[in-house]
Amino acid sequence: MASIAIIGTGYVGLTTGACFSHLGHDVICADVDADKIARLQAGEIPIVEKGLDRLVDEGIRSGKLSFVLGAANASKDAEFHYLCVPTPQGDDGAADLSYLEAAAAEIASVLPNNSVVVNKSTVPVGSTRVVARVLGRSDVAVVSNPEFLREGTAVSDFLHPDRVVIGSGDQEAAIRVAALYARIAAPIMVTDPVSAETIKYASNAFLASKLSFVNAIATLCEAVGADVNDVVLGMGYDPRIGREFLRPGPGWGGSCFPKDTRALAKIAQDAGYDFHFLNEVLRVNDDQFDRTAQKLIDSVDGAAEGSHIVALGLTFKAGTDDLRDSPSIEVLKRVTAAGIRVKAYDPAVLADNNSLSRIYPELDIEIMPDPYSAAEGAASLAILTEWDEFAWLDFDKLAEIMIGRNIVDARNLLDPSVPRRRGFNYRGVGR
Ligand code: UDX
Ligand code: UDX
């Protein structure tokens, strides 16, 4: 078993560290956030990830997982050094590598001989060379090992991946990193660093393209009177299309797709290729935010002055507490900009929670403790995130407490006959 330092304990770093310790490696995780480290040392998990709390608890008890403040304190005794710090989108669309370079600079002088530094964060094509330059250590190999973790299923995605991708110009370093995954049953693909980095971006951009396509098909379905659920079902029988990732919605979001799709378009542009297809994928997504917002605005047409919409779901998808680049928020920004009041409920966003105001200080919506207190006196109701509990709303109760009868289901979560039987007007997406 190996000794691994994890630099950055966010959704990616904490999951990577906990899973590696579960696989038997000795893992020490570092962060710059002292409060986060203190909470982790106490076994507190600051994010919602299924199964992560059990793995962190198991790792702390076995002594295989520990937490320290500062990257150097983790790297000084480790053989492998996983960089999991943020690579946010810069103003020009390119990924901002300042955190990555700062982390590399911090560990350069303490890395034991013959260490391997691994880029786990999503980094632009060519970043392996950037990290190697910052490290300035000829005895240290730098390897790309991109993450393919979906939030909400990150633990399962790590332990049961479709593939492990390793990008390295140093065969021996690639073999050493591949050995970390010895207990995982998945194909391990070794390629050069640039190809590995491109696989990550191309995979996310392809998935985002598939979603923009299905959202555009949903718009077409509305125009021609087709039912998008049947259309995608019929499409999905073809294994070349596949059944996954064909659910239309309010648009796609999260901390990865928007950032990575824009970054790839910028990488292409900087390399002399105008990836206009990808720019169109992004435009279709913005268009979907606009369309969904317009449905909500239309739903309060004619309602009394000062009426409000109840918005169910704020996170970027169900199963996570992450609000970063959430489609729900993109839609609600447009709705509140039109002067409409919004009362929102999301099971992962507590009413007294300041996460929303911290990330979106300009968004003026009221967060309520449950769907029904939010629906009191509402002119219309919108489902923006597909939390399972919203599929079981009590429409008899809603008919009593709401003053309007409009439902906008931006995730096609409901059986339209249920609200319709109780006198509601139902609008889905693509049907
Ligand atoms: C981040 C990137 O957003 C993603 O593109 C990449 O693939 C993996 O890392 P995520 O884990 O979601 O994804 O980031 P976040 O949840 O923001 O966590 C980053 C952690 O790094 C935070 O705990 C932050 O305190 C820490 N950090 C940040 C450092 O330890 N050092 C720094 O210099 C900056
Ligand atoms: C994504 C990739 O799936 C993952 O492989 C990569 O490592 C990180 O980025 P994530 O952003 O966590 O993972 O979420 P994902 O489940 O892919 O959803 C992204 C967005 O697409 C969400 O807003 C979600 O609501 C939306 N989506 C997803 C749809 O609208 N319809 C679908 O059928 C699937």
XYZ file of C-alpha atoms and ligand atoms in Angstrom:
499
model
C 0.000 0.000 0.000
C 1.083 3.564 -0.698
C 1.203 6.879 1.131
C -0.939 9.532 -0.574
C -1.296 13.263 0.101
C -4.580 14.863 -1.042
C -4.305 18.620 -1.577
C -7.756 20.212 -1.367
C -10.602 18.502 0.514
C -13.642 19.521 -1.541
C -16.170 17.340 -3.361
C -13.337 15.771 -5.365
C -10.467 15.746 -2.866
C -12.409 14.430 0.116
C -14.041 11.685 -1.940
C -10.703 10.725 -3.521
C -8.933 10.623 -0.133
C -11.656 8.662 1.638
C -11.887 6.123 -1.189
C -8.122 5.660 -1.418
C -7.999 5.015 2.346
C -10.853 2.517 1.900
C -8.651 0.761 -0.679
C -5.974 0.376 2.028
C -3.644 3.296 1.278
C -2.350 5.685 3.946
C -3.953 9.018 3.103
C -3.337 12.464 4.566
C -5.622 15.252 3.337
C -4.685 18.925 3.417
C -6.678 22.096 2.966
C -6.160 25.835 3.441
C -9.474 26.119 5.303
C -8.681 25.597 8.995
C -12.351 25.359 9.977
C -12.947 22.648 7.359
C -9.911 20.669 8.581
C -11.083 20.921 12.196
C -14.546 19.667 11.222
C -13.086 16.809 9.175
C -10.778 15.786 12.027
C -13.919 15.581 14.166
C -15.480 13.336 11.514
C -17.895 16.038 10.288
C -18.577 15.884 6.532
C -19.202 19.390 5.084
C -20.808 18.106 1.886
C -23.700 15.807 0.921
C -22.209 12.700 -0.710
C -23.848 9.291 -0.287
C -21.605 6.891 1.660
C -18.815 9.425 2.209
C -19.449 9.802 5.940
C -19.068 6.044 6.425
C -15.756 5.942 4.513
C -14.357 8.968 6.360
C -15.338 7.428 9.709
C -13.809 4.083 8.670
C -10.590 5.817 7.549
C -10.214 7.871 10.724
C -10.828 4.806 12.924
C -8.345 2.668 10.989
C -5.750 5.449 11.070
C -5.621 5.277 7.253
C -7.151 8.745 6.821
C -6.044 11.957 8.512
C -6.368 15.697 7.956
C -3.835 18.526 8.282
C -3.730 22.244 7.581
C -1.504 23.215 4.669
C -0.320 21.172 1.679
C 3.322 20.980 2.797
C 2.320 19.187 6.005
C 0.653 16.456 3.956
C 3.219 16.136 1.199
C 6.376 15.952 3.288
C 5.782 12.260 4.128
C 3.864 11.034 1.077
C 4.861 9.223 -2.115
C 1.876 10.367 -4.222
C 0.480 13.910 -4.181
C -3.046 14.412 -5.588
C -3.852 18.011 -6.540
C -7.617 18.497 -5.982
C -7.747 22.263 -5.616
C -10.293 24.414 -7.519
C -9.714 25.248 -11.151
C -12.464 27.867 -11.479
C -13.363 29.556 -14.714
C -11.388 32.734 -15.297
C -12.943 35.890 -16.797
C -11.795 34.912 -20.304
C -13.394 31.442 -20.025
C -10.078 29.685 -19.476
C -9.559 27.723 -16.260
C -7.816 29.724 -13.534
C -4.745 27.691 -12.508
C -3.609 29.998 -9.716
C -4.649 27.598 -6.934
C -3.028 24.664 -8.723
C 0.230 26.536 -9.215
C 0.179 27.790 -5.617
C -0.295 24.247 -4.327
C 2.537 22.945 -6.525
C 4.827 25.755 -5.386
C 4.011 25.006 -1.747
C 4.930 21.317 -1.934
C 7.895 21.567 -4.373
C 10.550 21.852 -1.665
C 9.151 19.172 0.668
C 8.393 16.413 -1.866
C 10.346 13.263 -1.000
C 12.633 12.012 -3.775
C 10.972 10.087 -6.559
C 7.481 11.380 -5.640
C 4.663 11.371 -8.147
C 2.446 14.480 -8.354
C -1.001 13.740 -9.796
C -3.447 16.243 -11.324
C -6.904 15.067 -10.237
C -8.539 18.481 -10.708
C -9.958 19.265 -14.112
C -7.139 21.234 -15.688
C -6.607 22.653 -19.177
C -4.760 20.638 -21.746
C -1.046 21.146 -21.148
C -1.300 21.693 -17.364
C 0.918 18.722 -16.571
C 3.807 20.701 -18.052
C 2.738 23.784 -16.059
C 2.853 21.854 -12.772
C 6.204 20.257 -13.682
C 7.652 23.698 -14.380
C 6.399 25.095 -11.067
C 7.757 22.088 -9.161
C 11.176 22.351 -10.836
C 12.026 18.841 -9.640
C 13.606 16.508 -12.221
C 13.226 13.554 -9.809
C 9.447 14.064 -9.543
C 7.025 12.834 -12.237
C 3.765 14.702 -12.912
C 0.823 12.562 -14.035
C -2.731 13.374 -15.162
C -5.446 11.212 -13.548
C -8.703 13.106 -14.252
C -11.794 12.622 -12.100
C -15.078 11.415 -13.590
C -17.112 11.810 -10.404
C -20.756 12.913 -10.480
C -21.896 14.782 -7.382
C -24.283 12.722 -5.290
C -22.774 9.445 -6.553
C -19.083 10.373 -6.246
C -18.163 7.506 -3.883
C -19.777 4.912 -6.125
C -18.279 6.544 -9.224
C -14.791 6.390 -7.646
C -15.013 2.768 -6.463
C -16.853 1.510 -9.561
C -15.575 3.700 -12.418
C -16.227 3.059 -16.115
C -12.524 3.603 -16.588
C -9.375 4.979 -14.945
C -7.434 7.329 -17.214
C -3.734 7.964 -16.576
C -1.741 10.444 -18.644
C 2.029 10.289 -18.277
C 5.161 10.609 -20.361
C 6.934 8.453 -17.745
C 5.965 4.790 -18.058
C 7.195 3.865 -14.598
C 5.201 6.689 -12.965
C 2.088 5.592 -14.884
C 2.493 2.040 -13.594
C 2.932 3.303 -10.029
C -0.288 5.369 -10.245
C -2.158 2.468 -11.898
C -1.135 0.265 -8.945
C -3.097 2.570 -6.592
C -6.253 1.292 -8.288
C -5.254 -2.402 -8.097
C -8.336 -3.309 -6.052
C -10.731 -1.584 -8.478
C -12.325 -3.636 -11.244
C -12.234 -1.231 -14.183
C -10.241 -0.752 -17.392
C -7.099 1.324 -16.769
C -6.079 3.367 -19.786
C -2.594 4.864 -20.006
C -1.932 7.608 -22.528
C 0.079 10.827 -22.786
C -0.839 13.739 -20.463
C -2.349 15.945 -23.181
C -4.644 13.144 -24.370
C -5.689 12.358 -20.779
C -6.573 16.012 -20.128
C -8.454 16.144 -23.436
C -10.423 12.967 -22.575
C -11.761 14.705 -19.463
C -12.856 17.873 -21.248
C -14.174 16.046 -24.298
C -16.225 13.683 -22.098
C -17.881 16.521 -20.163
C -18.435 18.600 -23.287
C -19.995 15.607 -25.060
C -22.376 14.997 -22.156
C -23.325 18.686 -22.084
C -23.877 18.550 -25.872
C -26.165 15.538 -25.463
C -28.210 17.482 -22.918
C -28.455 20.587 -25.078
C -29.583 18.368 -27.928
C -32.342 16.751 -25.844
C -33.468 20.131 -24.515
C -33.659 21.423 -28.106
C -35.654 18.313 -29.059
C -37.993 19.065 -26.140
C -38.576 22.544 -27.579
C -39.277 20.983 -30.970
C -41.701 18.518 -29.318
C -43.637 21.440 -27.832
C -43.775 23.052 -31.285
C -44.986 19.936 -33.131
C -47.077 18.388 -30.317
C -44.869 15.342 -29.625
C -44.197 13.868 -26.162
C -40.451 14.151 -25.472
C -40.574 11.328 -22.920
C -41.716 8.926 -25.636
C -39.304 10.462 -28.155
C -36.234 9.913 -25.941
C -37.498 6.466 -24.949
C -37.713 5.536 -28.634
C -34.268 7.052 -29.293
C -32.627 5.267 -26.346
C -33.250 1.766 -27.696
C -30.413 2.449 -30.121
C -27.252 1.580 -28.115
C -25.353 4.173 -30.143
C -27.590 6.806 -28.509
C -28.105 5.040 -25.168
C -30.796 5.575 -22.543
C -28.732 7.692 -20.150
C -28.558 11.471 -20.050
C -31.676 12.104 -22.134
C -33.840 13.813 -19.503
C -34.863 17.331 -20.606
C -34.753 19.995 -17.915
C -34.462 23.728 -17.190
C -30.949 23.575 -18.658
C -27.815 21.908 -17.334
C -25.397 23.285 -14.695
C -23.188 22.359 -11.773
C -19.566 23.127 -10.883
C -18.228 21.227 -13.895
C -20.244 21.258 -17.132
C -20.499 25.063 -17.593
C -16.881 25.637 -16.536
C -15.436 22.724 -18.513
C -17.462 23.357 -21.673
C -16.408 27.022 -21.771
C -12.808 26.060 -20.947
C -12.689 23.578 -23.829
C -14.044 26.191 -26.252
C -11.295 28.556 -25.033
C -8.601 25.858 -25.255
C -9.679 25.228 -28.862
C -9.724 28.938 -29.680
C -6.240 29.429 -28.192
C -5.075 26.480 -30.292
C -6.494 28.081 -33.434
C -9.738 26.129 -33.786
C -13.089 27.954 -33.569
C -15.166 25.279 -31.797
C -18.417 26.999 -32.773
C -20.386 23.748 -32.220
C -19.550 23.992 -28.516
C -20.490 27.661 -28.400
C -23.873 26.667 -29.840
C -24.251 23.999 -27.119
C -23.731 26.738 -24.531
C -26.153 29.074 -26.313
C -28.892 26.424 -26.446
C -28.424 25.988 -22.700
C -28.834 29.704 -22.010
C -31.885 29.607 -24.275
C -33.321 26.808 -22.108
C -32.914 28.967 -18.995
C -34.774 31.766 -20.812
C -37.580 29.475 -21.983
C -38.087 27.972 -18.554
C -38.088 31.421 -16.917
C -40.658 32.625 -19.465
C -42.964 29.704 -18.573
C -42.764 30.765 -14.910
C -43.385 34.426 -15.786
C -46.370 33.458 -17.980
C -47.706 31.293 -15.132
C -48.448 34.372 -12.998
C -49.961 36.361 -15.873
C -53.119 38.069 -14.680
C -52.483 37.139 -11.052
C -53.017 39.776 -8.382
C -50.225 42.348 -7.906
C -47.588 41.035 -5.524
C -48.454 37.363 -6.178
C -45.591 34.955 -5.799
C -44.320 31.732 -7.383
C -43.350 28.771 -5.232
C -40.095 27.325 -6.636
C -39.318 23.742 -5.601
C -35.638 22.903 -5.946
C -32.562 25.184 -5.863
C -29.613 22.755 -6.128
C -28.171 21.994 -9.564
C -29.626 18.483 -9.423
C -31.249 16.189 -6.863
C -29.046 14.240 -4.419
C -26.569 17.044 -3.749
C -26.463 20.269 -1.720
C -24.369 22.050 -4.361
C -25.775 25.353 -5.570
C -22.859 26.253 -7.852
C -24.047 27.167 -11.369
C -27.471 25.735 -10.610
C -30.001 25.843 -13.498
C -32.703 26.558 -10.914
C -30.864 29.685 -9.839
C -30.299 30.768 -13.455
C -34.057 30.532 -14.025
C -34.957 32.316 -10.775
C -32.532 35.161 -11.537
C -34.571 35.798 -14.696
C -37.908 35.471 -12.897
C -37.018 37.879 -10.069
C -35.526 40.297 -12.637
C -39.039 40.404 -14.158
C -40.287 41.710 -10.801
C -41.940 38.476 -9.649
C -41.659 37.366 -6.022
C -40.369 33.854 -5.337
C -40.668 31.661 -2.269
C -38.429 28.602 -2.586
C -37.957 25.282 -0.862
C -35.160 22.735 -1.308
C -34.560 19.809 1.077
C -30.789 20.396 0.908
C -30.976 24.166 1.514
C -32.182 24.974 5.014
C -34.260 28.134 5.486
C -31.655 29.625 7.855
C -28.807 28.461 5.640
C -26.701 31.308 4.269
C -25.183 29.244 1.450
C -27.575 30.768 -1.069
C -26.982 34.397 -0.077
C -23.227 33.731 0.158
C -23.015 32.404 -3.413
C -25.776 34.555 -4.913
C -25.982 37.763 -2.815
C -27.971 39.517 -5.525
C -30.735 36.892 -5.678
C -33.761 38.116 -3.712
C -35.858 35.044 -2.910
C -37.341 33.766 0.343
C -36.320 30.258 1.445
C -39.093 28.382 3.258
C -38.890 25.322 5.546
C -41.275 23.185 3.508
C -43.170 23.184 0.176
C -46.577 24.016 1.668
C -45.586 27.104 3.657
C -43.950 28.296 0.420
C -47.155 27.547 -1.537
C -49.444 29.510 0.844
C -51.161 32.093 -1.394
C -48.969 31.299 -4.411
C -50.141 32.091 -7.931
C -48.175 29.191 -9.426
C -45.793 26.360 -8.539
C -42.569 25.401 -10.367
C -40.496 22.228 -10.011
C -36.885 23.094 -10.907
C -34.870 20.263 -9.255
C -35.966 16.633 -9.409
C -36.023 15.837 -5.679
C -38.060 12.670 -5.239
C -40.297 14.212 -2.559
C -41.693 16.630 -5.158
C -43.148 13.689 -7.074
C -45.512 13.061 -4.110
C -46.891 16.571 -3.497
C -50.385 16.686 -1.974
C -52.309 18.518 -4.722
C -55.543 18.463 -2.703
C -53.755 20.484 -0.053
C -52.064 22.699 -2.655
C -55.482 23.402 -4.257
C -56.679 24.707 -0.890
C -53.705 26.947 -0.089
C -52.661 28.284 -3.514
C -54.622 31.142 -5.134
C -53.472 30.187 -8.663
C -53.740 26.887 -10.555
C -50.590 26.833 -12.682
C -47.863 24.174 -12.433
C -44.572 24.426 -14.372
C -42.730 21.106 -14.150
C -39.273 21.872 -15.600
C -38.069 18.326 -14.885
C -41.094 16.322 -16.123
C -41.115 14.821 -12.622
C -44.928 14.626 -12.268
C -47.594 12.483 -13.879
C -49.568 15.348 -15.479
C -52.899 13.639 -14.754
C -52.390 14.036 -10.973
C -52.443 17.898 -10.818
C -54.855 18.089 -13.759
C -57.432 15.899 -11.916
C -57.395 18.520 -9.182
C -58.027 21.419 -11.526
C -54.418 22.549 -12.076
C -53.019 23.642 -15.441
C -49.876 21.575 -16.029
C -46.942 22.588 -18.260
C -43.976 20.240 -18.543
C -40.940 20.444 -20.794
C -41.347 18.900 -24.217
C -44.774 17.547 -23.533
C -12.539 21.318 -7.685
C -12.651 21.957 -9.051
O -13.801 22.831 -8.996
C -12.867 20.922 -10.095
O -12.830 21.515 -11.385
C -11.764 19.924 -10.016
O -12.064 18.866 -10.927
C -11.603 19.375 -8.622
O -11.484 20.410 -7.644
P -14.356 20.615 -6.048
O -13.746 19.555 -5.221
O -15.829 20.623 -6.277
O -13.737 20.623 -7.458
O -13.914 22.018 -5.418
P -14.347 22.571 -3.996
O -15.488 21.793 -3.465
O -14.429 24.022 -4.187
O -13.099 22.197 -3.073
C -11.842 22.735 -3.258
C -11.110 22.635 -1.918
O -9.754 23.055 -2.096
C -11.716 23.538 -0.846
O -11.881 22.816 0.361
C -10.680 24.651 -0.656
O -10.618 25.137 0.673
C -9.390 23.920 -1.017
N -8.300 24.768 -1.477
C -8.540 25.815 -2.302
C -6.999 24.435 -1.075
O -6.801 23.499 -0.314
N -5.966 25.193 -1.529
C -6.163 26.272 -2.347
O -5.196 26.937 -2.733
C -7.499 26.589 -2.750
C -20.639 15.823 -14.349
C -20.270 14.567 -15.120
O -21.412 13.695 -15.221
C -19.131 13.836 -14.397
O -18.745 12.692 -15.147
C -17.947 14.798 -14.255
O -16.880 14.183 -13.571
C -18.364 16.045 -13.499
O -19.471 16.670 -14.171
P -22.051 16.459 -12.238
O -21.776 17.847 -12.689
O -21.858 16.097 -10.814
O -21.126 15.423 -13.114
O -23.585 16.134 -12.541
P -24.411 15.427 -13.706
O -25.154 14.319 -13.072
O -23.586 15.134 -14.871
O -25.482 16.602 -14.096
C -24.986 17.777 -14.655
C -26.183 18.647 -15.019
O -26.932 18.015 -16.069
C -27.159 18.852 -13.852
O -27.632 20.187 -13.854
C -28.293 17.874 -14.165
O -29.548 18.299 -13.641
C -28.306 17.920 -15.685
N -28.869 16.720 -16.299
C -28.248 15.516 -16.149
C -30.045 16.839 -17.057
O -30.597 17.940 -17.183
N -30.564 15.724 -17.650
C -29.978 14.498 -17.528
O -30.495 13.522 -18.096
C -28.786 14.387 -16.744
